[in-house]
Amino acid sequence: MKKAAKILSALAMAALLASGARAEERFVPKEPVMPLSQIRPGMLGYAKTVLQGTKITPFKVKIVGVVPSKSKPRNLIMVEVLDKYIRENGGIAAGMSGSPVYVDGRLIGAIGYSWSFADSSMGLVTPVEEMLKAMEWRQKLPWFDVPPLPPDEADKKDAESDAASDDRAPGCGAASADKIISADKAASGDKAAPGGKTASGDVALSGDKTISGDALSEDKEILSGDVKIDFDEEASGSGAPREKMTLASDGVSARYAARLGKKLGVSIIPLGSESAGSSPVDLRWRPEPGAAVGAAIAWGDVVVGGVGTLTAVSKDGRFIAFAHPMFNRGGVSYAMTQASILRTVPSIESSFKLGYLGKIAGVVTQDRPEAIGGRLGQLAAASSYTVNFHDVDERKKETKRFQTVADPFIGPEIGSAGILGLVDDLWARKGAGTALVAYTVSGGNMKPSWTRRNIFYSPKDAVKAMQKEIESLGKVISRNPFREINPYGVTVDVEMTKTPRVVYIDKIKIEDEKEEYSPGDKVKAVVTFRPWRKAPVKKTFELRIPENAVSFCEVTARGGGIEEPEEEPLITGIRAITTFKEFVTELSAKETNNQIIVEIGGPEKDSPEKKKPYKSTDKDKEKLSESSAVKEEDSENKKPEAGRDKKENKKKGKDSFTPADMMEERFVSEINAERIKNREMVVADTNYYVEGVLRTFIKVKGGSASDMLQSKLAQLMGGGEEEEEEYAPPEDEEDEGGEDGGDGDEGDGEGESLSFSGLGRGAKRK
């Protein structure tokens, strides 16, 4: 009888596995299995799991029945725990997910679900037939080699170096250590009040650092897996259970662990960790079914992952575990780790195992509704992150390194949370301060590396002040639509101080001002800066009046990111970013908070170059519309002579007008490069957070101002030769969603467009 049963079991398994996968890809457990069709209520069996340490312990269970379901996983098996010790110490607990269940010595499936606020001795088992489906999918692992460029990008390989170095528009965001901001990087004629200092501060960023090799500083991390389910209908209904995976984190602050959890749609609990001096990798580990295992999406000095149980192993070294999904992301590349259980913690809501992630032993390749699965003895490709932290006040420096899954979509979310959480944890305070940040991206298809330097200040929360930019940089670069960057590495140098390193723009004045200027004349603007609680500093900037200027010009001094011009072609749909070179150039063109920008502009004569002195108002558009209507009426009165057709005006003249004539076709980097070349704009970097905006006006000879320009001139100059507008610095208001700032995913839909809106301060004037 036993021999016949084994033959029937083998035939059943052969039928189950003949579902499309090639023979060498079929997952065949080492242990015999019992198909669902042979399961009957009242059958007795046992399950295997780890209750403490790494020792596998069996415990008795009884089959209650089969719960049919139309969704995946189908046909769950309800079981009851009979073991007295298990029942008295939490029952079926989170972390038991994947614990194999046997009847008559044959594998029927693994514990996958239990209920919150219910009898913890009852649970649901995912049948082995369902779990094996997770391994029928084709697996495609991210690897360590550099991916090929798209055909159009490969033909422009030389353009990449230009885009990341000298070819970018000067003064449009710091991209390298030796980048020249503009011809006037060092403003001429510096004048300082007695005892004053120049605007370049006494705190400098640390030197650039390359991406360090992968390093795992922790051998074992304390973690706790947790799965809770709810039914849409009654327990006996046909609705499939919905699991809520709870992960654990280490190395990051509690608020950024919570923020990451919201972004990933799971609960994340910050816990402690334990370090060991041995190697963090053991690719020779060969666990038995019932062993405690972990699945990590971040490892090293930042750990994010969950603990479960190994269900089965095949002869070729593959495994299945958990009996439910982790994120249900399909083909993946997580790190599979050893785990050790401290103990099971009973809870009225849902008991859970408290455990530690140990050495990396393999890779998780499938994250499916029925189970997770993968291969032992193989490493997962990863993205590398390095944080070099310097507390200026305490004179402490520390370097942290961690890796995340090589996934361009969830990888940046984990990486950004890791960076911010590490800084938050290392600074060990929440309050006012200044942060100097250098964010460097390097890797395959990203040569040379790209760096953006910026300074952030907040009177309430200095770490949160840098949050939006760190998160935006991670997403916009990793998800760029042009080329894959792999391996992907990020190095962030952060220097923090409690001191407000802020410089205020106090005054702007024209040196030796004349009654009237001619186009092309040079103008010297003297700007007075006042560092926080220090003596004021004067700096002189030389500008040139545009050649086609008429009536007046506006001379403005402002901090980078204040009144920053938008990428108008992208907004109006006139032009799109079509290459990686353009992408990097415009990313570099984003202004930074530590920049001083002095520029001149105003109304100009008609020119093929689309330079607009200011944004047109509704009144301006109304006048243009009226003017066009009059011209159309006049043209209708002038009828062509008999025998002659009305000729089309092929040559654009004054009477030729389309809406495109009012729209800017050039990107910000192109406009800035031309303005700097013509000395209409000067950009200088400082080691301060530059606050404020001031402007003054000068009269220009030549040209006759139209009614529109006269009206604008009167409006702008009505308050005198110098006008100071009240500037409202960005408030540190809490985002929706509480202290952690919400999930920040308002713009992360499927139709996400290329945008740099998360960079810079985004400040507005009142």
XYZ file of N, CA and C in Angstrom, residues 6-228:
669
model
N 3.114 5.973 -2.855
C 4.252 6.757 -3.338
C 4.201 6.927 -4.851
N 3.782 5.843 -5.550
C 3.682 5.926 -7.014
C 2.619 6.943 -7.418
N 1.448 6.880 -6.738
C 0.377 7.840 -7.026
C 0.829 9.269 -6.749
N 1.572 9.429 -5.649
C 2.069 10.762 -5.295
C 3.013 11.290 -6.362
N 3.903 10.416 -6.855
C 4.859 10.830 -7.883
C 4.145 11.215 -9.167
N 3.113 10.417 -9.540
C 2.346 10.735 -10.747
C 1.611 12.066 -10.601
N 1.063 12.298 -9.408
C 0.346 13.556 -9.166
C 1.286 14.748 -9.286
N 2.481 14.606 -8.723
C 3.447 15.697 -8.797
C 3.896 15.937 -10.224
N 4.070 14.868 -10.996
C 4.476 15.019 -12.396
C 3.430 15.800 -13.171
N 2.149 15.508 -12.880
C 1.071 16.228 -13.560
C 1.060 17.695 -13.160
N 1.319 17.946 -11.876
C 1.315 19.328 -11.386
C 2.436 20.147 -12.001
N 3.579 19.515 -12.190
C 4.754 20.244 -12.656
C 4.806 20.376 -14.173
N 3.949 19.645 -14.882
C 3.955 19.711 -16.347
C 3.064 20.846 -16.826
N 3.298 22.038 -16.325
C 2.419 23.175 -16.639
C 3.148 24.247 -17.432
N 4.031 23.870 -18.285
C 4.645 24.852 -19.172
C 6.110 25.095 -18.919
N 6.629 24.805 -17.734
C 8.037 25.064 -17.464
C 8.883 23.967 -18.081
N 10.060 24.302 -18.524
C 10.953 23.298 -19.087
C 11.436 22.361 -17.995
N 11.862 21.161 -18.368
C 12.216 20.138 -17.383
C 13.274 20.626 -16.415
N 14.298 21.331 -16.937
C 15.369 21.763 -16.057
C 14.946 22.911 -15.142
N 13.777 23.517 -15.402
C 13.310 24.626 -14.589
C 12.269 24.191 -13.562
N 11.816 22.956 -13.629
C 10.792 22.504 -12.697
C 11.356 22.381 -11.296
N 10.573 22.855 -10.348
C 10.987 22.760 -8.951
C 10.412 21.473 -8.371
N 11.293 20.567 -7.956
C 10.879 19.292 -7.366
C 11.429 19.229 -5.948
N 10.569 19.311 -4.920
C 11.056 19.233 -3.537
C 11.758 17.913 -3.268
N 12.733 17.955 -2.387
C 13.443 16.732 -2.019
C 12.519 15.754 -1.299
N 11.525 16.287 -0.587
C 10.631 15.445 0.200
C 9.386 15.083 -0.604
N 8.776 13.929 -0.331
C 7.545 13.548 -1.032
C 6.402 14.487 -0.663
N 5.449 14.633 -1.567
C 4.342 15.559 -1.339
C 3.010 14.826 -1.417
N 1.992 15.434 -0.811
C 0.626 14.927 -0.882
C -0.224 15.980 -1.579
N -0.885 15.629 -2.684
C -1.707 16.609 -3.394
C -2.944 16.989 -2.588
N -3.515 18.129 -2.918
C -4.678 18.652 -2.207
C -5.871 17.701 -2.296
N -5.976 16.983 -3.391
C -7.122 16.085 -3.591
C -7.188 14.977 -2.548
N -6.068 14.695 -1.887
C -6.047 13.630 -0.886
C -6.250 14.147 0.539
N -6.373 15.465 0.690
C -6.539 16.055 2.018
C -7.982 15.856 2.487
N -8.135 15.405 3.748
C -9.452 15.192 4.332
C -9.500 15.816 5.730
N -10.667 16.379 6.118
C -10.809 16.901 7.481
C -10.544 15.813 8.513
N -9.899 16.188 9.607
C -9.609 15.253 10.679
C -8.254 14.594 10.575
N -7.581 14.725 9.425
C -6.239 14.145 9.300
C -5.294 14.787 10.309
N -4.400 13.988 10.856
C -3.401 14.490 11.791
C -2.058 14.617 11.092
N -1.313 15.611 11.488
C -0.001 15.822 10.893
C 0.871 16.644 11.819
N 1.930 17.197 11.272
C 2.824 18.029 12.079
C 3.447 19.114 11.189
N 3.857 20.179 11.837
C 4.552 21.273 11.159
C 5.934 21.423 11.771
N 6.842 22.081 11.045
C 8.199 22.298 11.547
C 8.533 23.790 11.474
N 9.095 24.305 12.575
C 9.495 25.710 12.615
C 10.569 25.893 13.670
N 11.146 27.086 13.742
C 12.147 27.415 14.764
C 11.472 28.259 15.838
N 11.543 27.802 17.079
C 10.954 28.535 18.197
C 11.997 29.373 18.930
N 13.242 28.927 18.909
C 14.315 29.663 19.573
C 15.645 29.275 18.946
N 16.502 30.269 18.721
C 17.795 30.008 18.105
C 17.637 29.573 16.662
N 18.263 28.440 16.312
C 18.164 27.908 14.950
C 17.666 26.466 14.937
N 17.261 25.951 16.100
C 16.801 24.568 16.200
C 15.390 24.425 15.639
N 15.214 23.464 14.728
C 13.910 23.209 14.125
C 13.100 22.306 15.055
N 11.873 22.746 15.371
C 11.016 22.015 16.304
C 9.717 21.610 15.618
N 9.329 20.322 15.689
C 8.042 19.903 15.125
C 6.913 20.109 16.133
N 5.698 20.340 15.645
C 4.526 20.417 16.526
C 3.307 19.873 15.780
N 2.371 19.278 16.552
C 1.230 18.571 15.975
C 0.143 19.531 15.499
N -0.491 19.163 14.375
C -1.616 19.927 13.834
C -2.697 18.961 13.357
N -3.909 19.486 13.200
C -5.031 18.701 12.679
C -5.677 19.453 11.527
N -6.024 18.731 10.467
C -6.681 19.332 9.312
C -8.142 19.616 9.661
N -8.566 20.870 9.492
C -9.957 21.256 9.748
C -10.773 21.174 8.468
N -10.186 21.596 7.355
C -10.891 21.554 6.079
C -10.185 22.401 5.042
N -10.788 22.479 3.864
C -10.224 23.243 2.753
C -11.111 24.456 2.489
N -10.492 25.634 2.401
C -11.208 26.881 2.112
C -11.007 27.208 0.636
N -12.046 27.035 -0.201
C -11.883 27.326 -1.632
C -11.784 28.826 -1.884
N -11.082 29.201 -2.929
C -10.908 30.613 -3.268
C -10.693 30.755 -4.765
N -11.256 31.815 -5.343
C -11.075 32.068 -6.772
C -9.789 32.841 -7.053
N -9.292 33.541 -6.046
C -8.070 34.322 -6.234
C -6.863 33.528 -5.757
N -5.671 34.049 -6.068
C -4.442 33.371 -5.673
C -4.056 33.781 -4.259
N -3.564 32.834 -3.452
C -3.481 31.389 -3.704
C -4.845 30.729 -3.552
N -5.108 29.720 -4.348
C -6.398 29.047 -4.350
C -6.409 27.895 -3.333
N -7.587 27.659 -2.761
C -7.813 26.477 -1.919
C -6.840 26.380 -0.749
N -7.014 27.256 0.219
C -6.197 27.206 1.425
C -6.700 26.106 2.356
N -5.774 25.519 3.104
C -6.101 24.429 4.026
C -6.130 24.987 5.448
N -7.256 24.818 6.132
C -7.365 25.300 7.505
C -6.864 24.227 8.463
N -5.989 24.638 9.402
C -5.427 23.692 10.366
C -5.597 24.228 11.782
N -5.534 23.308 12.739
C -5.584 23.661 14.159
C -4.346 23.101 14.845
N -3.684 23.936 15.640
C -2.495 23.498 16.375
C -2.933 22.700 17.599
N -2.357 21.506 17.766
C -2.687 20.657 18.912
C -1.615 20.704 19.990
N -0.421 21.144 19.636
C 0.702 21.155 20.574
C 0.437 22.135 21.719
N 0.524 21.643 22.965
C 0.208 22.452 24.140
C 1.173 23.625 24.298
N 2.472 23.394 24.097
C 3.463 24.457 24.272
C 3.220 25.598 23.282
N 2.954 25.246 22.030
C 2.711 26.270 21.007
C 1.460 27.070 21.354
N 0.395 26.380 21.764
C -0.868 27.056 22.082
C -0.695 28.022 23.251
N 0.125 27.645 24.230
C 0.294 28.480 25.419
C 1.323 29.591 25.222
N 2.025 29.581 24.123
C 3.079 30.572 23.885
C 2.877 31.320 22.564
N 1.647 31.692 22.317
C 1.377 32.565 21.176
C 0.709 31.911 20.004
N 0.667 30.578 19.963
C 0.014 29.898 18.853
C 0.742 30.139 17.540
N -0.035 30.195 16.453
C 0.556 30.473 15.142
C 0.958 31.944 15.113
N 2.239 32.194 14.986
C 2.777 33.551 15.092
C 3.359 34.007 13.762
N 3.372 35.318 13.585
C 4.040 35.885 12.420
C 5.511 35.501 12.478
N 6.056 35.070 11.362
C 7.404 34.520 11.326
C 7.367 33.021 11.120
N 6.194 32.404 11.420
C 6.001 30.985 11.106
C 5.622 30.799 9.642
N 5.369 31.884 8.948
C 4.992 31.790 7.539
C 6.030 30.988 6.768
N 5.578 29.960 6.096
C 6.477 29.080 5.365
C 6.784 27.797 6.104
N 6.343 27.687 7.372
C 6.602 26.458 8.140
C 5.927 25.279 7.448
N 6.699 24.277 7.013
C 6.119 23.162 6.255
C 5.200 22.308 7.122
N 4.124 21.803 6.519
C 3.155 20.940 7.208
C 3.136 19.593 6.494
N 3.167 18.520 7.282
C 3.243 17.164 6.735
C 2.075 16.321 7.247
N 1.590 15.450 6.388
C 0.609 14.424 6.754
C 1.143 13.100 6.221
N 1.227 12.123 7.092
C 1.796 10.818 6.720
C 3.203 10.968 6.142
N 3.957 11.931 6.666
C 5.334 12.126 6.224
C 5.476 12.809 4.886
N 4.367 13.266 4.316
C 4.417 13.931 3.011
C 4.033 15.409 3.155
N 4.703 16.244 2.393
C 4.497 17.695 2.451
C 3.164 18.066 1.800
N 2.301 18.762 2.554
C 1.026 19.202 1.979
C 1.026 20.711 1.691
N 1.954 21.453 2.284
C 1.996 22.898 2.095
C 2.712 23.558 3.254
N 2.435 24.850 3.471
C 3.108 25.590 4.537
C 2.158 26.611 5.141
N 2.337 26.862 6.433
C 1.526 27.866 7.126
C 1.763 29.229 6.479
N 0.675 29.902 6.128
C 0.817 31.189 5.450
C 0.063 32.325 6.097
N -1.041 32.010 6.800
C -1.903 33.077 7.301
C -2.498 32.726 8.656
N -2.808 33.772 9.423
C -3.569 33.625 10.663
C -4.404 34.879 10.829
N -5.237 34.906 11.841
C -6.133 36.040 12.040
C -5.682 36.897 13.214
N -5.943 38.182 13.123
C -5.695 39.078 14.250
C -6.896 39.030 15.191
N -6.637 39.183 16.491
C -7.685 39.187 17.513
C -8.582 37.955 17.384
N -7.973 36.803 17.198
C -8.734 35.561 17.035
C -7.984 34.429 17.721
N -8.540 33.235 17.637
C -7.913 32.053 18.219
C -6.606 31.779 17.483
N -5.479 31.976 18.163
C -4.174 31.842 17.515
C -3.789 30.400 17.234
N -4.613 29.450 17.678
C -4.312 28.049 17.370
C -4.807 27.667 15.978
N -5.559 28.568 15.335
C -6.092 28.297 14.004
C -5.291 29.071 12.955
N -5.084 28.442 11.808
C -4.349 29.101 10.736
C -4.667 28.500 9.385
N -4.107 29.096 8.344
C -4.332 28.637 6.974
C -3.010 28.222 6.344
N -3.056 27.114 5.635
C -1.880 26.553 4.968
C -2.029 26.742 3.463
N -0.990 27.258 2.818
C -0.967 27.347 1.355
C -0.538 25.993 0.805
N -1.370 25.336 -0.019
C -1.012 24.006 -0.542
C 0.294 24.044 -1.327
N 1.025 22.950 -1.296
C 2.308 22.896 -1.982
C 2.135 23.087 -3.485
N 0.998 22.609 -4.046
C 0.770 22.818 -5.480
C 0.756 24.304 -5.825
N 0.156 25.103 -4.935
C 0.097 26.542 -5.167
C 1.477 27.176 -5.027
N 2.228 26.765 -4.018
C 3.548 27.347 -3.785
C 4.501 27.069 -4.942
N 4.375 25.882 -5.546
C 5.267 25.538 -6.652
C 5.036 26.421 -7.873
N 3.843 27.021 -7.964
C 3.558 27.899 -9.100
C 4.466 29.127 -9.102
N 4.946 29.502 -7.927
C 5.837 30.665 -7.848
C 7.140 30.427 -8.596
N 7.530 29.152 -8.748
C 8.795 28.832 -9.407
C 8.619 28.471 -10.875
N 7.399 28.594 -11.393
C 7.169 28.294 -12.805
C 7.432 29.503 -13.693
N 7.579 30.663 -13.078
C 7.821 31.875 -13.854
C 9.277 31.950 -14.299
N 9.473 32.555 -15.456
C 10.839 32.758 -15.943
C 11.531 33.787 -15.060
N 12.749 33.505 -14.660
C 13.473 34.440 -13.809
C 14.554 35.156 -14.612
N 14.647 36.456 -14.375
C 15.657 37.274 -15.036
C 16.308 38.135 -13.970
N 17.491 37.730 -13.566
C 18.171 38.418 -12.481
C 18.928 39.638 -12.979
N 18.866 40.758 -12.231
C 19.790 41.854 -12.537
C 21.200 41.388 -12.217
N 22.144 41.702 -13.081
C 23.496 41.201 -12.869
C 24.444 42.359 -12.645
N 25.737 42.053 -12.538
C 26.718 43.055 -12.156
C 27.376 43.737 -13.345
N 27.051 43.312 -14.567
C 27.698 43.915 -15.727
C 26.958 45.184 -16.144
N 27.635 46.005 -16.959
C 27.046 47.257 -17.435
C 26.101 46.948 -18.586
N 24.834 47.369 -18.497
C 23.882 47.075 -19.576
C 24.224 47.851 -20.835
N 23.873 47.325 -22.010
C 24.159 48.042 -23.261
C 23.299 49.290 -23.378
N 23.830 50.280 -24.085
C 23.076 51.504 -24.320
C 22.050 51.278 -25.420
N 20.936 52.020 -25.398
C 20.008 51.972 -26.533
C 20.730 52.398 -27.800
N 20.271 51.958 -28.983
C 20.980 52.268 -30.237
C 21.263 53.748 -30.430
N 20.273 54.613 -30.186
C 20.500 56.036 -30.418
C 21.454 56.628 -29.399
N 21.470 56.066 -28.172
C 22.384 56.559 -27.151
C 23.801 56.064 -27.407
N 23.938 54.841 -27.911
C 25.266 54.292 -28.174
C 25.991 55.107 -29.234
N 25.232 55.648 -30.188
C 25.842 56.455 -31.237
C 26.322 57.797 -30.717
N 25.852 58.168 -29.535
C 26.198 59.474 -28.982
C 26.984 59.317 -27.693
N 27.842 58.329 -27.641
C 28.555 58.034 -26.403
C 29.421 59.203 -25.956
N 29.995 59.909 -26.914
C 30.843 61.039 -26.556
C 30.041 62.163 -25.920
N 28.766 62.239 -26.261
C 27.939 63.325 -25.731
C 27.752 63.204 -24.237
N 27.847 61.985 -23.723
C 27.627 61.782 -22.290
C 28.660 62.520 -21.462
N 29.929 62.404 -21.859
C 30.972 63.079 -21.107
C 30.774 64.582 -21.147
N 30.371 65.087 -22.321
C 30.136 66.519 -22.430
C 29.011 66.954 -21.515
N 27.949 66.129 -21.461
C 26.783 66.513 -20.667
C 27.102 66.563 -19.196
N 28.039 65.736 -18.750
C 28.330 65.673 -17.322
C 29.533 66.511 -16.926
N 30.112 67.264 -17.893
C 31.277 68.065 -17.526
C 31.196 69.458 -18.110
N 32.100 69.796 -19.050
C 32.252 71.182 -19.465
C 31.122 71.708 -20.323
N 30.364 70.844 -20.990
C 29.372 71.321 -21.935
C 28.120 71.854 -21.272
N 27.925 71.567 -19.986
C 26.723 72.067 -19.324
C 26.823 73.572 -19.160
N 25.669 74.207 -19.070
C 25.646 75.662 -18.971
C 26.293 76.119 -17.684
N 27.259 77.037 -17.762
C 27.883 77.530 -16.535
C 26.852 78.179 -15.640
N 27.069 78.017 -14.351
C 26.197 78.679 -13.402
C 24.854 78.031 -13.227
N 24.693 76.795 -13.680
C 23.378 76.155 -13.618
C 23.413 74.936 -12.732
N 23.905 75.063 -11.539
C 23.959 73.928 -10.620
C 25.344 73.331 -10.612
N 25.843 73.015 -9.433
C 27.183 72.469 -9.326
C 27.197 71.038 -9.784
N 28.047 70.710 -10.749
C 28.093 69.352 -11.257
C 29.435 68.695 -11.053
N 30.460 69.449 -10.772
C 31.762 68.864 -10.508
C 32.561 69.826 -9.647
N 33.605 69.303 -9.040
C 34.347 70.101 -8.074
C 34.993 71.317 -8.704
N 35.428 71.208 -9.958
C 36.158 72.308 -10.573
C 35.309 73.058 -11.591
N 33.984 72.960 -11.485
C 33.126 73.617 -12.466
C 33.181 75.127 -12.291
N 33.366 75.839 -13.392
C 33.368 77.293 -13.343
C 31.935 77.776 -13.388
N 31.553 78.590 -12.428
C 30.175 79.054 -12.362
C 29.882 80.028 -13.486
N 30.699 81.018 -13.655
C 30.540 81.954 -14.760
C 31.828 82.741 -14.885
N 31.857 83.628 -15.875
C 33.059 84.442 -16.052
C 33.313 85.314 -14.835
N 32.255 85.598 -14.070
C 32.373 86.453 -12.895
C 32.265 85.643 -11.619
N 32.848 84.447 -11.624
C 32.755 83.603 -10.440
C 33.250 84.346 -9.208
N 34.380 85.029 -9.337
C 34.866 85.866 -8.251
C 34.448 87.287 -8.566
N 33.477 87.799 -7.817
C 32.966 89.135 -8.096
C 34.065 90.160 -7.901
N 34.059 91.158 -8.770
C 35.126 92.151 -8.724
C 34.861 93.195 -7.664
N 35.944 93.827 -7.233
C 35.820 94.966 -6.335
C 35.178 94.654 -5.013
N 35.572 93.567 -4.358
C 34.975 93.233 -3.072
C 35.251 94.335 -2.069
N 34.210 94.713 -1.357
C 34.359 95.705 -0.305
C 33.684 95.180 0.942
N 34.402 95.118 2.018
C 33.832 94.596 3.252
C 33.863 95.653 4.329
N 32.834 95.640 5.136
C 32.806 96.541 6.278
C 33.878 96.107 7.259
N 34.313 96.998 8.135
C 35.360 96.634 9.098
C 34.984 95.380 9.870
N 35.913 94.451 9.888
C 35.667 93.207 10.608
C 34.818 92.223 9.854
N 34.405 92.570 8.626
C 33.521 91.692 7.868
C 34.283 90.591 7.166
N 33.526 89.602 6.654
C 34.107 88.493 5.913
C 33.410 88.375 4.580
N 34.061 87.725 3.650
C 33.445 87.535 2.344
C 32.310 86.542 2.458
N 31.486 86.494 1.385
C 30.319 85.615 1.418
C 30.692 84.155 1.383
N 31.903 83.839 0.923
C 32.340 82.444 0.968
C 32.673 82.110 2.402
N 32.033 81.073 2.933
C 32.080 80.820 4.363
C 33.298 80.074 4.825
N 33.293 79.781 6.120
C 34.422 79.104 6.727
C 34.145 77.631 6.965
N 33.031 77.141 6.444
C 32.743 75.711 6.523
C 32.628 75.184 5.110
N 33.466 74.260 4.738
C 33.475 73.755 3.361
C 33.094 72.291 3.335
N 32.587 71.876 2.198
C 32.256 70.465 2.026
C 33.517 69.625 1.979
N 33.380 68.392 2.430
C 34.502 67.472 2.336
C 34.786 67.173 0.880
N 35.979 66.717 0.601
C 36.342 66.401 -0.768
C 35.495 65.289 -1.335
N 35.419 65.239 -2.656
C 34.625 64.199 -3.311
C 35.164 62.824 -2.963
N 34.260 61.894 -2.835
C 34.655 60.518 -2.542
C 33.998 59.599 -3.548
N 34.734 58.607 -3.987
C 34.171 57.672 -4.949
C 33.345 56.629 -4.220
N 32.524 55.917 -4.997
C 31.701 54.872 -4.404
C 32.601 53.775 -3.849
N 32.425 53.470 -2.595
C 33.233 52.431 -1.976
C 32.683 51.064 -2.331
N 33.501 50.041 -2.175
C 33.050 48.688 -2.449
C 31.973 48.258 -1.477
N 31.182 47.280 -1.893
C 30.106 46.802 -1.041
C 30.676 46.308 0.284
N 30.029 46.697 1.356
C 30.468 46.254 2.673
C 29.257 46.006 3.534
N 29.281 44.936 4.296
C 28.206 44.623 5.230
C 28.790 44.689 6.624
N 28.340 45.679 7.391
C 28.933 45.865 8.707
C 28.272 45.004 9.769
N 27.107 44.447 9.447
C 26.403 43.665 10.453
C 26.329 42.206 10.024
N 26.518 41.304 10.976
C 26.370 39.890 10.681
C 24.931 39.455 10.891
N 24.316 39.926 11.973
C 22.937 39.559 12.256
C 22.154 40.798 12.642
N 20.967 40.932 12.062
C 20.112 42.076 12.337
C 18.833 41.579 12.982
N 18.378 42.277 14.017
C 17.177 41.839 14.711
C 15.961 42.224 13.892
N 15.139 41.263 13.576
C 13.993 41.480 12.707
C 12.800 40.689 13.196
N 11.644 41.064 12.704
C 10.437 40.314 13.023
C 9.519 40.309 11.834
N 9.197 39.154 11.311
C 8.217 39.069 10.243
C 6.829 39.153 10.840
N 5.861 39.593 10.073
C 4.510 39.710 10.602
C 3.530 39.723 9.454
N 2.596 38.807 9.463
C 1.567 38.771 8.437
C 0.215 38.702 9.109
N -0.669 39.622 8.760
C -2.029 39.610 9.272
C -2.961 39.535 8.079
